[in-house]
Amino acid sequence: MKRALINGIILDGNKNMKPLKGKAIVIEDTNIVDIIEQSTLPADLEVVDLQGQYIMPGLINLHVHLPAGGKPKKKASDPKKLVKLMTSNRLLRSIMIRLCEGYAKTELMSGVTTIRTVGGVENVDSDIRDRIAKGKIIGPRILASNMAISVSGGHMAGSLAYIARSAKEARSLVKRIAKDHPNLLKLMITGGVLDAKKRGEPGELKMPAEMVKAACEEAHALGLKVAAHTESSEGVEVALRNGVDTIEHGAHPTAEIMNLFQQRHASLVATLSPALPYALFDRAISHASELEQYNGKVVFEGIIKCVKACLESGIPVGLGTDTGCPYVTHYNMWRELLYFCEYCGVSAQFALYTATKQNAEIAGIADQCGTIEAGKCADMIVTRNNPLADLQTLRHVSMVIANGKIIKNPKVKKMPQVEKELDHFLPHSIHS
């Protein structure tokens, strides 16, 4: 089937994108086959009238954990015990899978047409990926890592990550994970905010350099890129020196780190969304301890400094939400773009480019999506107003086009408490 999207104002996803009028986007099955002058549109095409709305590539979220939805908690739960429970029998496992499917669908309904999962339960992420690709369930394109690799006492050890005790065991775990055909491998090289036992150590190095190197060598031999959870300068340096392809989160950049980024042709995936509640919320709201808030600020400031340094040096920077952390939902990717502008000083145009074309390039899928052009997959979103003028228009998309399928007026169930508290931190005190 061929159809044409007409009367839309196109933002194509390129770095210098400008609103483009008078063009029709021609879709055949799952792909964009042409962009033509609307006045030359053949009469035999099915027409979808966008009525002057804006159309752009679907957003790409490079850092997602499907098993959690971002609901705030008064005290942290034990993820290891929770995963053990949810995988203990067929019924509970099926409930967990349906939950993950629902969260993936929420990403899509909010305007995210591609997600990159970086730590999930067993092989659930790749299984959902495959069923979406076959049209059995509705969801975004998924680039799945499945289980990550950590160390004893490391970040997410025993829940979303296997525990390696040696370089040899790390190699074996890479091979084990690869059997389910993931799209990438994830390493938990440092601790996180909740792992820290004292001030200033939210990114304490956990995984030794020889283990990082062994895992990266094995992954690369199998054709897999490696992403790494790193929240300290020491951790970032160890990751880059030993073969990691993308630094997830980031930390205060040293001269050596910047050199290693360049030498490795590595990228940074910034995640401002999870650090903000810990760093900036009143602790009566976040329920964070004084230690967690202090370390949250260390991480938040480290990510911002790393982003700015990378942008100044021409190192690719992508965006992800780290969805699953408290107050970080599967429908708020648009907030990450706002934070990128507010705290890192980029324009709305650059933020849109980053969340589309740049993210696609970092993920290795720029030949499939990220821009509106002939030959790309028909993954697009429609908004009533111009996101270049106000990124908040992405909060409510009026249409999602995923793999050529049109979803009008997509609905997302939101958490009022989350929206209320996060809205206090909208840039320039703009509230919806």
CSV table of C-alpha atoms in Angstrom, one decimal:
chain,number,residue,atom,x,y,z
A,1,MET,CA,0.0,0.0,0.0
A,2,LYS,CA,1.2,3.5,-0.9
A,3,ARG,CA,0.0,6.5,1.1
A,4,ALA,CA,1.1,10.1,1.2
A,5,LEU,CA,1.3,12.4,4.3
A,6,ILE,CA,0.3,15.9,3.1
A,7,ASN,CA,0.0,19.4,4.6
A,8,GLY,CA,2.7,18.6,7.2
A,9,ILE,CA,5.6,20.9,8.1
A,10,ILE,CA,8.7,18.7,7.9
A,11,LEU,CA,11.6,18.8,10.4
A,12,ASP,CA,13.9,16.2,8.8
A,13,GLY,CA,16.2,15.5,11.8
A,14,ASN,CA,19.4,16.9,10.3
A,15,LYS,CA,21.6,19.2,12.4
A,16,ASN,CA,20.6,22.3,10.3
A,17,MET,CA,16.9,21.3,10.0
A,18,LYS,CA,14.4,24.0,9.2
A,19,PRO,CA,10.6,23.8,8.8
A,20,LEU,CA,9.9,22.6,5.3
A,21,LYS,CA,6.5,23.2,3.7
A,22,GLY,CA,4.8,22.1,0.5
A,23,LYS,CA,6.2,18.5,0.5
A,24,ALA,CA,4.4,15.2,0.6
A,25,ILE,CA,6.0,12.2,2.3
A,26,VAL,CA,5.2,9.0,0.4
A,27,ILE,CA,5.2,5.7,2.3
A,28,GLU,CA,5.0,2.3,0.9
A,29,ASP,CA,4.5,-0.5,3.5
A,30,THR,CA,7.2,0.2,6.1
A,31,ASN,CA,9.4,2.7,4.3
A,32,ILE,CA,9.6,6.2,3.1
A,33,VAL,CA,9.9,5.9,-0.7
A,34,ASP,CA,9.9,9.5,-1.7
A,35,ILE,CA,9.5,13.1,-0.7
A,36,ILE,CA,7.9,15.1,-3.5
A,37,GLU,CA,6.3,18.4,-4.2
A,38,GLN,CA,2.7,18.2,-2.9
A,39,SER,CA,1.5,19.8,-6.1
A,40,THR,CA,2.8,16.8,-8.1
A,41,LEU,CA,1.1,14.1,-6.0
A,42,PRO,CA,-0.3,11.2,-8.1
A,43,ALA,CA,-4.1,10.8,-7.8
A,44,ASP,CA,-4.0,7.2,-6.9
A,45,LEU,CA,-2.3,7.5,-3.5
A,46,GLU,CA,-4.2,7.2,-0.2
A,47,VAL,CA,-3.8,10.6,1.5
A,48,VAL,CA,-3.3,11.4,5.2
A,49,ASP,CA,-3.8,15.1,5.8
A,50,LEU,CA,-1.7,16.4,8.7
A,51,GLN,CA,-3.5,19.8,8.6
A,52,GLY,CA,-0.5,22.0,9.1
A,53,GLN,CA,1.0,20.0,12.0
A,54,TYR,CA,4.7,19.3,12.3
A,55,ILE,CA,6.2,16.0,11.4
A,56,MET,CA,9.7,14.8,12.5
A,57,PRO,CA,11.6,11.5,12.9
A,58,GLY,CA,10.5,9.4,15.9
A,59,LEU,CA,12.6,10.0,19.1
A,60,ILE,CA,15.3,7.5,19.9
A,61,ASN,CA,15.9,6.7,23.6
A,62,LEU,CA,19.4,5.2,24.0
A,63,HIS,CA,19.2,4.2,27.7
A,64,VAL,CA,16.2,2.2,28.9
A,65,HIS,CA,15.6,-0.5,31.5
A,66,LEU,CA,12.3,-2.2,30.6
A,67,PRO,CA,11.5,-4.0,33.9
A,68,ALA,CA,10.8,-0.8,35.9
A,69,GLY,CA,8.4,2.1,35.3
A,70,GLY,CA,9.9,5.0,37.3
A,71,LYS,CA,7.3,5.0,40.1
A,72,PRO,CA,8.7,6.8,43.2
A,73,LYS,CA,9.4,4.8,46.3
A,74,LYS,CA,9.7,5.9,49.9
A,75,LYS,CA,12.6,3.4,50.4
A,76,ALA,CA,14.6,1.4,47.9
A,77,SER,CA,13.6,-2.2,47.2
A,78,ASP,CA,16.1,-5.0,46.8
A,79,PRO,CA,16.3,-5.6,43.0
A,80,LYS,CA,18.0,-8.9,43.4
A,81,LYS,CA,15.2,-10.3,45.5
A,82,LEU,CA,12.6,-8.9,43.2
A,83,VAL,CA,14.1,-10.4,40.0
A,84,LYS,CA,14.5,-13.7,41.8
A,85,LEU,CA,10.8,-13.7,42.7
A,86,MET,CA,9.6,-12.6,39.3
A,87,THR,CA,11.6,-15.4,37.6
A,88,SER,CA,10.7,-18.1,40.2
A,89,ASN,CA,7.8,-19.6,38.3
A,90,ARG,CA,6.0,-19.4,34.9
A,91,LEU,CA,3.1,-17.3,36.2
A,92,LEU,CA,5.2,-14.5,37.7
A,93,ARG,CA,7.6,-14.6,34.8
A,94,SER,CA,4.6,-14.1,32.4
A,95,ILE,CA,3.4,-11.1,34.5
A,96,MET,CA,6.9,-9.6,34.3
A,97,ILE,CA,7.0,-10.0,30.5
A,98,ARG,CA,3.6,-8.4,30.1
A,99,LEU,CA,4.8,-5.5,32.3
A,100,CYS,CA,7.9,-5.0,30.1
A,101,GLU,CA,5.8,-5.2,26.9
A,102,GLY,CA,3.5,-2.5,28.4
A,103,TYR,CA,6.4,-0.3,29.1
A,104,ALA,CA,7.8,-0.7,25.6
A,105,LYS,CA,4.4,0.2,24.2
A,106,THR,CA,4.3,3.3,26.4
A,107,GLU,CA,7.7,4.4,24.9
A,108,LEU,CA,6.1,4.2,21.5
A,109,MET,CA,2.9,5.9,22.4
A,110,SER,CA,4.9,8.9,23.8
A,111,GLY,CA,6.8,9.4,20.5
A,112,VAL,CA,9.8,7.1,21.0
A,113,THR,CA,10.0,4.8,18.0
A,114,THR,CA,13.4,3.2,18.9
A,115,ILE,CA,14.7,2.2,22.3
A,116,ARG,CA,18.1,0.8,23.3
A,117,THR,CA,17.8,-1.4,26.4
A,118,VAL,CA,20.9,-1.6,28.6
A,119,GLY,CA,20.2,-4.1,31.3
A,120,GLY,CA,17.1,-6.3,31.5
A,121,VAL,CA,16.0,-9.6,33.0
A,122,GLU,CA,17.3,-12.8,31.3
A,123,ASN,CA,16.5,-12.7,27.6
A,124,VAL,CA,13.2,-10.8,28.0
A,125,ASP,CA,14.3,-7.7,26.0
A,126,SER,CA,15.4,-9.6,22.9
A,127,ASP,CA,12.3,-11.8,23.0
A,128,ILE,CA,10.1,-8.7,23.1
A,129,ARG,CA,12.2,-7.1,20.3
A,130,ASP,CA,11.6,-10.1,18.1
A,131,ARG,CA,7.9,-10.3,18.7
A,132,ILE,CA,7.5,-6.6,17.9
A,133,ALA,CA,9.6,-7.0,14.7
A,134,LYS,CA,7.2,-9.9,13.7
A,135,GLY,CA,4.1,-7.8,14.3
A,136,LYS,CA,2.9,-10.0,17.2
A,137,ILE,CA,2.8,-7.1,19.7
A,138,ILE,CA,3.0,-3.3,19.4
A,139,GLY,CA,6.1,-1.5,20.4
A,140,PRO,CA,9.1,0.5,19.2
A,141,ARG,CA,12.2,-0.9,17.5
A,142,ILE,CA,14.3,-2.4,20.2
A,143,LEU,CA,18.1,-2.7,20.4
A,144,ALA,CA,18.5,-5.1,23.3
A,145,SER,CA,21.5,-5.9,25.5
A,146,ASN,CA,19.6,-8.3,27.8
A,147,MET,CA,21.5,-9.1,31.0
A,148,ALA,CA,24.5,-6.9,31.7
A,149,ILE,CA,27.8,-8.1,33.3
A,150,SER,CA,28.8,-6.8,36.7
A,151,VAL,CA,31.0,-8.1,39.6
A,152,SER,CA,30.3,-9.2,43.1
A,153,GLY,CA,29.0,-6.2,45.0
A,154,GLY,CA,28.8,-4.3,41.7
A,155,HIS,CA,26.0,-2.2,40.2
A,156,MET,CA,22.8,-4.4,39.6
A,157,ALA,CA,24.8,-7.5,40.4
A,158,GLY,CA,22.5,-10.5,40.5
A,159,SER,CA,19.4,-8.6,39.2
A,160,LEU,CA,19.9,-7.1,35.8
A,161,ALA,CA,23.5,-8.2,35.6
A,162,TYR,CA,25.4,-11.5,35.8
A,163,ILE,CA,28.3,-11.6,38.2
A,164,ALA,CA,31.8,-12.2,36.8
A,165,ARG,CA,34.6,-13.1,39.2
A,166,SER,CA,37.5,-13.2,36.7
A,167,ALA,CA,38.4,-12.1,33.2
A,168,LYS,CA,37.9,-15.7,32.0
A,169,GLU,CA,34.4,-15.8,33.5
A,170,ALA,CA,33.6,-12.4,31.9
A,171,ARG,CA,34.4,-13.9,28.5
A,172,SER,CA,32.2,-16.9,29.2
A,173,LEU,CA,29.3,-14.6,30.2
A,174,VAL,CA,29.7,-12.6,27.0
A,175,LYS,CA,29.3,-15.8,25.0
A,176,ARG,CA,26.3,-16.8,27.2
A,177,ILE,CA,24.6,-13.5,26.6
A,178,ALA,CA,25.4,-13.6,22.9
A,179,LYS,CA,23.4,-16.9,22.4
A,180,ASP,CA,20.2,-14.9,22.5
A,181,HIS,CA,21.5,-12.5,19.7
A,182,PRO,CA,21.5,-9.2,21.6
A,183,ASN,CA,22.3,-6.0,19.7
A,184,LEU,CA,25.0,-4.9,22.2
A,185,LEU,CA,26.7,-5.8,25.4
A,186,LYS,CA,26.4,-3.8,28.7
A,187,LEU,CA,29.1,-3.7,31.4
A,188,MET,CA,28.6,-2.3,34.9
A,189,ILE,CA,32.0,-0.9,35.5
A,190,THR,CA,31.4,1.5,38.5
A,191,GLY,CA,28.8,1.7,41.2
A,192,GLY,CA,26.0,4.2,41.2
A,193,VAL,CA,24.4,6.7,43.5
A,194,LEU,CA,22.6,4.1,45.6
A,195,ASP,CA,25.7,1.9,45.8
A,196,ALA,CA,27.9,4.5,47.4
A,197,LYS,CA,28.8,4.2,51.1
A,198,LYS,CA,30.3,7.6,51.6
A,199,ARG,CA,30.4,11.1,50.1
A,200,GLY,CA,31.9,11.5,46.7
A,201,GLU,CA,32.0,7.9,45.7
A,202,PRO,CA,28.8,7.3,43.6
A,203,GLY,CA,31.0,5.9,40.8
A,204,GLU,CA,33.4,3.8,42.7
A,205,LEU,CA,35.4,1.5,40.3
A,206,LYS,CA,34.1,-2.0,40.7
A,207,MET,CA,35.2,-3.9,37.6
A,208,PRO,CA,39.0,-4.4,37.2
A,209,ALA,CA,40.6,-3.3,34.0
A,210,GLU,CA,41.6,-6.8,32.9
A,211,MET,CA,37.9,-7.9,33.1
A,212,VAL,CA,36.7,-4.9,31.1
A,213,LYS,CA,39.3,-5.7,28.4
A,214,ALA,CA,38.4,-9.4,28.3
A,215,ALA,CA,34.7,-8.7,28.0
A,216,CYS,CA,35.2,-6.0,25.3
A,217,GLU,CA,37.6,-8.3,23.2
A,218,GLU,CA,35.1,-11.1,23.4
A,219,ALA,CA,32.1,-8.9,22.5
A,220,HIS,CA,33.9,-7.2,19.6
A,221,ALA,CA,35.0,-10.6,18.3
A,222,LEU,CA,31.2,-11.5,18.2
A,223,GLY,CA,30.3,-8.3,16.4
A,224,LEU,CA,28.8,-6.6,19.5
A,225,LYS,CA,29.5,-3.0,20.6
A,226,VAL,CA,29.9,-2.4,24.3
A,227,ALA,CA,28.1,0.1,26.5
A,228,ALA,CA,29.3,0.8,30.1
A,229,HIS,CA,27.7,2.2,33.2
A,230,THR,CA,30.4,4.7,34.4
A,231,GLU,CA,29.8,7.4,36.9
A,232,SER,CA,33.4,8.5,37.9
A,233,SER,CA,36.4,9.8,36.1
A,234,GLU,CA,38.4,6.7,37.1
A,235,GLY,CA,35.6,4.5,35.7
A,236,VAL,CA,35.3,6.3,32.4
A,237,GLU,CA,39.1,6.1,31.9
A,238,VAL,CA,39.2,2.4,32.6
A,239,ALA,CA,36.3,1.8,30.3
A,240,LEU,CA,37.7,3.8,27.4
A,241,ARG,CA,41.2,2.5,27.8
A,242,ASN,CA,40.0,-1.1,27.6
A,243,GLY,CA,37.7,-1.0,24.6
A,244,VAL,CA,34.2,0.3,25.6
A,245,ASP,CA,32.3,2.0,22.7
A,246,THR,CA,29.8,4.1,24.6
A,247,ILE,CA,30.1,5.7,28.0
A,248,GLU,CA,26.7,5.7,29.7
A,249,HIS,CA,26.1,8.6,32.1
A,250,GLY,CA,29.6,10.1,32.3
A,251,ALA,CA,31.7,12.0,34.9
A,252,HIS,CA,34.1,14.9,35.2
A,253,PRO,CA,36.3,14.8,32.1
A,254,THR,CA,40.0,14.9,32.4
A,255,ALA,CA,42.4,15.6,29.6
A,256,GLU,CA,43.2,11.9,29.4
A,257,ILE,CA,39.6,11.0,29.1
A,258,MET,CA,39.1,13.4,26.2
A,259,ASN,CA,42.1,11.9,24.5
A,260,LEU,CA,40.8,8.4,25.0
A,261,PHE,CA,37.3,9.4,23.6
A,262,GLN,CA,39.1,10.6,20.5
A,263,GLN,CA,41.4,7.6,20.1
A,264,ARG,CA,38.6,5.1,20.6
A,265,HIS,CA,36.1,6.9,18.4
A,266,ALA,CA,33.8,6.4,21.4
A,267,SER,CA,30.5,8.2,22.2
A,268,LEU,CA,28.9,9.6,25.4
A,269,VAL,CA,25.3,8.7,26.2
A,270,ALA,CA,24.1,11.4,28.6
A,271,THR,CA,21.3,10.6,31.1
A,272,LEU,CA,20.3,13.8,33.0
A,273,SER,CA,16.8,12.5,33.9
A,274,PRO,CA,17.7,10.1,36.7
A,275,ALA,CA,20.3,12.3,38.4
A,276,LEU,CA,18.0,15.4,38.6
A,277,PRO,CA,15.6,14.1,41.3
A,278,TYR,CA,18.4,13.0,43.5
A,279,ALA,CA,20.4,16.2,43.1
A,280,LEU,CA,17.6,18.9,43.0
A,281,PHE,CA,14.5,17.6,44.7
A,282,ASP,CA,13.7,18.4,48.3
A,283,ARG,CA,14.6,15.3,50.2
A,284,ALA,CA,11.1,15.2,51.7
A,285,ILE,CA,9.9,14.5,48.1
A,286,SER,CA,12.7,12.3,46.8
A,287,HIS,CA,13.0,10.3,50.0
A,288,ALA,CA,16.8,10.3,49.3
A,289,SER,CA,19.2,10.4,52.2
A,290,GLU,CA,21.6,13.3,52.6
A,291,LEU,CA,24.4,11.0,51.3
A,292,GLU,CA,22.3,10.1,48.2
A,293,GLN,CA,21.5,13.7,47.5
A,294,TYR,CA,25.1,14.7,47.8
A,295,ASN,CA,26.3,11.9,45.5
A,296,GLY,CA,23.4,12.6,43.2
A,297,LYS,CA,24.7,16.2,42.7
A,298,VAL,CA,28.2,14.8,42.0
A,299,VAL,CA,26.8,12.6,39.3
A,300,PHE,CA,24.5,15.3,37.8
A,301,GLU,CA,27.3,17.8,37.7
A,302,GLY,CA,29.7,15.2,36.3
A,303,ILE,CA,27.4,14.3,33.4
A,304,ILE,CA,26.9,18.0,32.5
A,305,LYS,CA,30.6,18.7,32.5
A,306,CYS,CA,31.3,15.6,30.4
A,307,VAL,CA,28.6,16.5,27.9
A,308,LYS,CA,29.9,20.1,27.5
A,309,ALA,CA,33.5,18.9,27.1
A,310,CYS,CA,32.5,16.3,24.5
A,311,LEU,CA,30.5,18.7,22.5
A,312,GLU,CA,33.4,21.2,22.5
A,313,SER,CA,35.7,18.5,21.2
A,314,GLY,CA,33.4,17.1,18.5
A,315,ILE,CA,32.8,13.8,20.4
A,316,PRO,CA,29.3,12.4,19.6
A,317,VAL,CA,26.8,12.8,22.5
A,318,GLY,CA,23.6,10.9,22.6
A,319,LEU,CA,20.6,11.0,24.9
A,320,GLY,CA,18.8,8.4,27.1
A,321,THR,CA,16.6,8.6,30.1
A,322,ASP,CA,17.7,5.6,32.2
A,323,THR,CA,14.1,4.9,32.6
A,324,GLY,CA,13.3,2.7,35.6
A,325,CYS,CA,15.0,5.0,38.1
A,326,PRO,CA,12.6,6.9,40.5
A,327,TYR,CA,10.7,9.7,38.7
A,328,VAL,CA,12.0,8.5,35.3
A,329,THR,CA,9.1,7.1,33.3
A,330,HIS,CA,8.7,5.5,29.9
A,331,TYR,CA,6.8,8.5,28.6
A,332,ASN,CA,9.1,11.4,29.4
A,333,MET,CA,11.9,11.3,26.9
A,334,TRP,CA,10.9,14.8,25.9
A,335,ARG,CA,12.1,16.0,29.3
A,336,GLU,CA,15.6,14.7,28.6
A,337,LEU,CA,15.7,17.0,25.6
A,338,LEU,CA,14.7,20.0,27.7
A,339,TYR,CA,17.3,19.2,30.3
A,340,PHE,CA,19.9,18.9,27.6
A,341,CYS,CA,19.1,22.5,26.5
A,342,GLU,CA,18.7,23.9,30.0
A,343,TYR,CA,21.8,22.4,31.7
A,344,CYS,CA,24.2,21.8,28.7
A,345,GLY,CA,23.4,25.0,26.8
A,346,VAL,CA,22.3,23.5,23.4
A,347,SER,CA,19.6,24.8,21.2
A,348,ALA,CA,16.2,23.1,20.7
A,349,GLN,CA,17.3,22.3,17.1
A,350,PHE,CA,20.4,20.6,18.3
A,351,ALA,CA,18.5,18.6,21.0
A,352,LEU,CA,16.1,17.4,18.3
A,353,TYR,CA,18.9,16.4,16.0
A,354,THR,CA,20.6,14.6,18.9
A,355,ALA,CA,17.5,12.6,19.9
A,356,THR,CA,17.0,11.5,16.3
A,357,LYS,CA,19.9,11.4,13.8
A,358,GLN,CA,22.7,11.6,16.2
A,359,ASN,CA,21.2,8.9,18.4
A,360,ALA,CA,20.7,6.7,15.3
A,361,GLU,CA,24.3,7.1,14.4
A,362,ILE,CA,25.6,6.2,17.8
A,363,ALA,CA,23.4,3.2,17.9
A,364,GLY,CA,24.6,2.1,14.4
A,365,ILE,CA,21.1,2.3,12.8
A,366,ALA,CA,21.4,5.6,10.8
A,367,ASP,CA,20.8,3.6,7.6
A,368,GLN,CA,17.4,2.7,9.0
A,369,CYS,CA,16.0,5.7,10.9
A,370,GLY,CA,16.8,9.0,12.5
A,371,THR,CA,15.9,11.3,9.6
A,372,ILE,CA,13.0,11.8,7.2
A,373,GLU,CA,14.4,10.8,3.8
A,374,ALA,CA,13.7,8.3,1.1
A,375,GLY,CA,14.9,4.8,1.9
A,376,LYS,CA,14.5,5.2,5.7
A,377,CYS,CA,12.0,3.3,7.7
A,378,ALA,CA,8.7,5.3,8.2
A,379,ASP,CA,9.3,6.1,11.9
A,380,MET,CA,7.9,9.5,12.6
A,381,ILE,CA,5.9,11.6,15.0
A,382,VAL,CA,3.5,14.5,14.5
A,383,THR,CA,3.0,17.4,16.9
A,384,ARG,CA,0.5,20.3,16.8
A,385,ASN,CA,3.0,23.0,17.3
A,386,ASN,CA,6.7,23.6,16.3
A,387,PRO,CA,9.1,21.8,18.7
A,388,LEU,CA,11.9,24.1,17.5
A,389,ALA,CA,10.0,26.9,19.2
A,390,ASP,CA,9.0,24.9,22.3
A,391,LEU,CA,10.2,21.4,23.0
A,392,GLN,CA,7.3,21.0,25.4
A,393,THR,CA,5.1,20.3,22.4
A,394,LEU,CA,6.6,16.8,22.4
A,395,ARG,CA,4.8,16.2,25.7
A,396,HIS,CA,1.7,15.3,23.7
A,397,VAL,CA,2.2,13.9,20.2
A,398,SER,CA,-0.8,13.7,18.0
A,399,MET,CA,0.3,10.9,15.8
A,400,VAL,CA,3.0,8.2,15.9
A,401,ILE,CA,4.1,6.4,12.7
A,402,ALA,CA,6.0,3.2,13.5
A,403,ASN,CA,7.4,1.0,10.8
A,404,GLY,CA,4.7,2.5,8.5
A,405,LYS,CA,1.8,1.9,10.8
A,406,ILE,CA,-0.1,5.1,11.7
A,407,ILE,CA,-1.3,5.5,15.3
A,408,LYS,CA,-3.6,8.6,15.7
A,409,ASN,CA,-4.0,10.3,19.1
A,410,PRO,CA,-1.8,7.9,21.0
A,411,LYS,CA,-2.7,7.6,24.7
A,412,VAL,CA,-0.3,7.3,27.6
A,413,LYS,CA,-1.3,6.7,31.3
A,414,LYS,CA,0.8,9.1,33.4
A,415,MET,CA,1.7,9.3,37.1
A,416,PRO,CA,0.3,12.6,38.5
A,417,GLN,CA,2.8,12.8,41.3
A,418,VAL,CA,5.7,12.4,38.9
A,419,GLU,CA,4.4,15.0,36.5
A,420,LYS,CA,3.7,17.5,39.3
A,421,GLU,CA,7.2,17.3,40.9
A,422,LEU,CA,9.1,17.2,37.6
A,423,ASP,CA,7.1,20.2,36.3
A,424,HIS,CA,8.8,22.3,39.0
A,425,PHE,CA,12.0,21.9,37.0
A,426,LEU,CA,10.8,22.9,33.6
A,427,PRO,CA,13.1,25.4,32.1
A,428,HIS,CA,12.4,29.1,32.7
A,429,SER,CA,9.5,28.1,35.0
A,430,ILE,CA,7.3,27.2,32.0
A,431,HIS,CA,4.5,24.9,33.2
A,432,SER,CA,1.9,23.1,31.2
